[in-house]
Short mmCIF file of C-alpha atoms in Angstrom, two decimals:
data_model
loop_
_atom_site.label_atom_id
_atom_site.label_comp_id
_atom_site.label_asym_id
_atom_site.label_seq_id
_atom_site.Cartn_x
_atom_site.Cartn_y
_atom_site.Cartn_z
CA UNK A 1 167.68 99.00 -116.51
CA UNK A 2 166.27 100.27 -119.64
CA UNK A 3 162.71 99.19 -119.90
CA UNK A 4 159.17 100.29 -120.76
CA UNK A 5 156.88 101.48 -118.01
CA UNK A 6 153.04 101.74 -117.81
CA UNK A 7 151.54 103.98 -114.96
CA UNK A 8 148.92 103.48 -113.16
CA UNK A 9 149.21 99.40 -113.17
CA UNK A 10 145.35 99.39 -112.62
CA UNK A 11 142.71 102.51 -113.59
CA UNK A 12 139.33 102.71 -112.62
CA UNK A 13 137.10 105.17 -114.18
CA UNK A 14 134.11 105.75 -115.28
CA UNK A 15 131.67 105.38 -118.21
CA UNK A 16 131.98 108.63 -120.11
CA UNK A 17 134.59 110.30 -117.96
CA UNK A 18 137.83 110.98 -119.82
CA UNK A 19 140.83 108.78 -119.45
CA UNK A 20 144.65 109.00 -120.22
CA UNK A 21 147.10 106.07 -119.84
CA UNK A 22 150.46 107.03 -119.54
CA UNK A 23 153.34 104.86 -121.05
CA UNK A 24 157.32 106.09 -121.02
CA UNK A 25 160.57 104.34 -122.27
CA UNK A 26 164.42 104.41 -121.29
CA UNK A 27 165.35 102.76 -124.30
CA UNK A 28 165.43 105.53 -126.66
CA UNK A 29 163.46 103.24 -129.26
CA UNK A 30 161.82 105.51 -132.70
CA UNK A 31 158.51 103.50 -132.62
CA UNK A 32 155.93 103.54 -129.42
CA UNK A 33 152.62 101.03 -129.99
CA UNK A 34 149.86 100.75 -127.96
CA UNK A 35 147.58 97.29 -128.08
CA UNK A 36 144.12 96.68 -126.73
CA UNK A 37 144.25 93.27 -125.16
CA UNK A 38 140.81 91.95 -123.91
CA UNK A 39 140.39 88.35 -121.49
CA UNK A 40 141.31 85.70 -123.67
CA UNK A 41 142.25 87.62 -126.80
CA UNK A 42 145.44 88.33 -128.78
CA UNK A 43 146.66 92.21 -128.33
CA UNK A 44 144.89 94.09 -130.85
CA UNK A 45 147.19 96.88 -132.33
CA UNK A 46 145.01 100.64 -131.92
CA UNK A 47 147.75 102.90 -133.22
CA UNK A 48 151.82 103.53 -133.30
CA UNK A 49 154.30 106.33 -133.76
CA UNK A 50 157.15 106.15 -135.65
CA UNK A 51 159.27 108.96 -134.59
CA UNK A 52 156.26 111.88 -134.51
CA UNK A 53 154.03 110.40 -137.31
CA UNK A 54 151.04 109.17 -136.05
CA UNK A 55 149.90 105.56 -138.05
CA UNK A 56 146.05 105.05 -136.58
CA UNK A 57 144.54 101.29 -137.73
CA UNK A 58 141.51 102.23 -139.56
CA UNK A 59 139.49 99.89 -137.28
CA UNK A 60 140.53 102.22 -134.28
CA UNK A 61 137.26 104.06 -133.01
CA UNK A 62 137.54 107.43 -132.62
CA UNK A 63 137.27 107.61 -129.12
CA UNK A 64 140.78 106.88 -128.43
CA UNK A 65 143.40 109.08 -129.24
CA UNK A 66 147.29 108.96 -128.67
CA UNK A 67 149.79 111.72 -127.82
CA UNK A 68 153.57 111.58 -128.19
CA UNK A 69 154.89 115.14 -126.94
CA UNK A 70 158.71 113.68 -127.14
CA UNK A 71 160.48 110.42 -127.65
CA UNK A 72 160.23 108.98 -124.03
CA UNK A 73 156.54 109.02 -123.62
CA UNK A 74 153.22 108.09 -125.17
CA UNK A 75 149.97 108.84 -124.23
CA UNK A 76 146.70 107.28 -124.94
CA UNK A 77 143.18 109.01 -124.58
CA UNK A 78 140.52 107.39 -124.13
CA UNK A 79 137.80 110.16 -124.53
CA UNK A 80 134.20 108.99 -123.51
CA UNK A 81 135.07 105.28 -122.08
CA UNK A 82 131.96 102.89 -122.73
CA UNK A 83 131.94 99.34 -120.93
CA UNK A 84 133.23 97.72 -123.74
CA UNK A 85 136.46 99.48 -123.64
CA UNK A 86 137.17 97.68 -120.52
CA UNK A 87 140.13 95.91 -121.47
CA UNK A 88 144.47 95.61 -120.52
CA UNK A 89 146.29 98.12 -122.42
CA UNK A 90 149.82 97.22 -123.33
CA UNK A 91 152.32 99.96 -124.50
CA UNK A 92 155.37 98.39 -126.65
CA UNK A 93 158.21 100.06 -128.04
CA UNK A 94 160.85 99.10 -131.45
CA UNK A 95 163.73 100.27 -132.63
CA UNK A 96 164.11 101.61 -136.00
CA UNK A 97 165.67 98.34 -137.38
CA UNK A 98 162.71 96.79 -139.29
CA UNK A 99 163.67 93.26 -137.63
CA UNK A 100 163.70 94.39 -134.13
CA UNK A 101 161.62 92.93 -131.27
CA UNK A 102 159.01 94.36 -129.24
CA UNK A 103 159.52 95.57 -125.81
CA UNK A 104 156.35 95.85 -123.40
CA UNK A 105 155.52 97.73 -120.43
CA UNK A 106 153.22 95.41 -117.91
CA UNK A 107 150.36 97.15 -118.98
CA UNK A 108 147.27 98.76 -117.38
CA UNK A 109 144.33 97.04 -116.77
CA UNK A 110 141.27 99.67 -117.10
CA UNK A 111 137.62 99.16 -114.95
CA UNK A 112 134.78 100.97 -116.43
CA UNK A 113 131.80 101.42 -113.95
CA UNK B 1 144.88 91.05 -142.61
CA UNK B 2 148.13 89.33 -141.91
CA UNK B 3 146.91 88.24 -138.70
CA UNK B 4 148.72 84.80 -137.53
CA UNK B 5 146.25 81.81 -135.83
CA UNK B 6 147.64 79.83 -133.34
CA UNK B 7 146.72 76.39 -132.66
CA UNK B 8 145.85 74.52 -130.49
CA UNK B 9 144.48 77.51 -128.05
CA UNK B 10 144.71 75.16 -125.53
CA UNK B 11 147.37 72.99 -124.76
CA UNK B 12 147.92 71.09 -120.95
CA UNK B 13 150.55 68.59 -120.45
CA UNK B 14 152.81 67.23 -117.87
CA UNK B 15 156.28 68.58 -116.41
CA UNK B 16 159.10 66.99 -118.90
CA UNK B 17 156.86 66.44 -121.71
CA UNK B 18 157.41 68.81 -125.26
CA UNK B 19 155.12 71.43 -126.40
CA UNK B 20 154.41 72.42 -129.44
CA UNK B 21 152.21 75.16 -130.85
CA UNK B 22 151.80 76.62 -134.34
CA UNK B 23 151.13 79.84 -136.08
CA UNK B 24 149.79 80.75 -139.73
CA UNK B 25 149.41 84.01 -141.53
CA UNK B 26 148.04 85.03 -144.26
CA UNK B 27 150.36 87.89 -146.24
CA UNK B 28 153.94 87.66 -146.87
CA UNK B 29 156.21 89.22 -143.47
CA UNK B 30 159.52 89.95 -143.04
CA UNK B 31 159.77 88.80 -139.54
CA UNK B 32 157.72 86.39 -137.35
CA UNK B 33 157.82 86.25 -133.54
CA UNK B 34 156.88 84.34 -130.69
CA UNK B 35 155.78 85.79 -127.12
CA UNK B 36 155.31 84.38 -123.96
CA UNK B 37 152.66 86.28 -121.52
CA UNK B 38 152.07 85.25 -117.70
CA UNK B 39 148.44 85.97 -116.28
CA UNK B 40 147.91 90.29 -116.07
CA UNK B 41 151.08 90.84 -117.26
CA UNK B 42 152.79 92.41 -120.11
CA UNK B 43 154.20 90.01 -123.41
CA UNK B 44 158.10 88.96 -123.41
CA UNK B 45 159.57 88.16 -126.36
CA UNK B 46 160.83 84.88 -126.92
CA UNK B 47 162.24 84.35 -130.49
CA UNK B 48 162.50 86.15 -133.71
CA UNK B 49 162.76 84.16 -136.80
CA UNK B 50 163.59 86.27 -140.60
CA UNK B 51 161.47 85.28 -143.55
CA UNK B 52 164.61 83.98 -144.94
CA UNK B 53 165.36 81.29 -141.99
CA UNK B 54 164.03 78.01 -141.83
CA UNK B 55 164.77 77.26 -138.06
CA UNK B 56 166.18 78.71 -135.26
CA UNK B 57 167.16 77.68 -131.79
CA UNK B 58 167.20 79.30 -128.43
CA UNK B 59 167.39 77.16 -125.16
CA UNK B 60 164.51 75.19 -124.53
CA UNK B 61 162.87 76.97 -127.56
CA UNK B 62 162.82 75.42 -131.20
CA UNK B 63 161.09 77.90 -133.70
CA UNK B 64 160.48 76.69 -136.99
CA UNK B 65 159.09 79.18 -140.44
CA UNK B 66 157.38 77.73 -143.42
CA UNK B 67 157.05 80.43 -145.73
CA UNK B 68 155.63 78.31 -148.56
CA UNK B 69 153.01 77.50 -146.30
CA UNK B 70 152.61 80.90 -144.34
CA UNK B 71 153.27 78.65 -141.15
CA UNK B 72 155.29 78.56 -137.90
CA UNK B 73 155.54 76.11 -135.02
CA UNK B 74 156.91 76.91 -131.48
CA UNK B 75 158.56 73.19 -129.78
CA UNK B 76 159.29 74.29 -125.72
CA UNK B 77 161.08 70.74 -124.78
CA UNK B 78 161.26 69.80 -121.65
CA UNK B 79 158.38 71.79 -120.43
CA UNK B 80 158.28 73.14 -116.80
CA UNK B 81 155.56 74.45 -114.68
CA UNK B 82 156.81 77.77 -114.81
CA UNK B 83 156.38 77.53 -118.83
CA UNK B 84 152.57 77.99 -118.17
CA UNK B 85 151.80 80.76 -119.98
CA UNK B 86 149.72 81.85 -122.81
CA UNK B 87 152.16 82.08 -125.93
CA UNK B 88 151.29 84.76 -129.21
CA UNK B 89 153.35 84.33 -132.70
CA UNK B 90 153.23 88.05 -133.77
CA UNK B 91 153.97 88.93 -137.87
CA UNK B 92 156.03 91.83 -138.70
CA UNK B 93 155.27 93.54 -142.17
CA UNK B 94 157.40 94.56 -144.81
CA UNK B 95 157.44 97.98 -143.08
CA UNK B 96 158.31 96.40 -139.82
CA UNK B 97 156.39 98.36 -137.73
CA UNK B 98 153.05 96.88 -137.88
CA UNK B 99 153.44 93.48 -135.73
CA UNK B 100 149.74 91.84 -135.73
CA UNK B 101 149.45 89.40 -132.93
CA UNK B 102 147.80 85.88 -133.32
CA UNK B 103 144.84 84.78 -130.79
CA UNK B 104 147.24 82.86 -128.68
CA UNK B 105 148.04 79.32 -126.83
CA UNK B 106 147.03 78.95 -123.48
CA UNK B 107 149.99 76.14 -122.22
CA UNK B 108 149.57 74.78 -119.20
CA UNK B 109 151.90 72.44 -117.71
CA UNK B 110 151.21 70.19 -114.96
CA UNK B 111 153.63 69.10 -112.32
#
């Protein structure tokens, strides 16, 4: 089945050490998202490709960064993880259809010690 | 920010009994949706309603869109225990690719 899938389903690392999240899609969809989502809070939206161009949020420290080397997978980078970036991070993906739905991965749920 | 507010961001009722939560936003969309997420997991879509509907329909679900009032309400009738969930309205831009997620409903229903 075409879906959305988020690897590793749980990450520990941590505080400073580098960190990639890994996110890939069967359904062939232009647009790739990634959301912050803390305990108790609504996903917060940290960046999204359309095709290859790269749309940060301007509220998006810089520590995270995202790479999309083709149209199946997304990365994100988190560079120096602090304790505060402790948080689920959902992957979603849309098709080029400006009405479309979102489709998300289960996410991964990151530990910082 | 467009963000949508849900209320109430609580909600616990009984198996049978209806549901209803609602949304608003603040800037005009071209799309709002409604997602359902289960503890640790990732958000399902439930319902997509155009800024040129009024009300739609699907199952259970009743979605309604204000636009007048930048408002939308989500009726689950007939609730079950496996509707216990926390539920998001989400507002698509003009663009559509910049969907901005309200804080959320926590539902619980109790059997």
């Amino acid at each position: 089945d075409a879906m959305v899938i988020q690897n590793p389903r749980y990450q520990v690392t941590q505080f400073g050490k580098p960190v990639t999240l890994s996110c890939s899609q069967t359904l062939n969809h232009n647009v790739m998202y990634w959301y912050q989502q803390k305990s108790s809070q609504a996903p917060k939206l940290l960046f999204h490709y359309y095709d290859k161009d790269f749309n940060n949020e301007a509220d998006t420290p810089d520590n995270f960064q995202s790479r999309r080397p083709n149209t199946s997978f997304c990365f994100l980078d988190i560079r120096s993880p602090g304790l505060g970036d402790a948080a689920m991070y959902l992957c979603a993906t849309s098709g080029r259809d400006r009405a479309e739905k979102l489709f998300f991965g289960s996410g991964t749920q990151l530990s910082v010690l | 920010s467009q963000q949508g507010e849900e209320d109430p961001q609580a909600l616990s009722i009984q198996e049978g009994e209806n549901a209803t939560m609602n949304c608003s936003y603040k800037t005009s969309i071209n799309n709002l949706q409604w997602y359902r997420q289960n503890s640790g997991r990732g958000l399902v879509h439930l319902i997509l309603i155009r800024s040129n509907e009024r009300e739609k329909h699907s199952g259970r679900l009743r979605v309604t869109l204000d636009t007048s009032k930048k408002s939308s309400s989500l009726l689950i009738t007939a609730s079950r225990a496996a509707d216990t969930a926390s539920y998001f309205c989400a507002t698509g831009d003009n663009y559509g690719q910049n969907f901005v997620f309200g804080p959320g409903t926590r539902l619980s229903v109790l059997p």
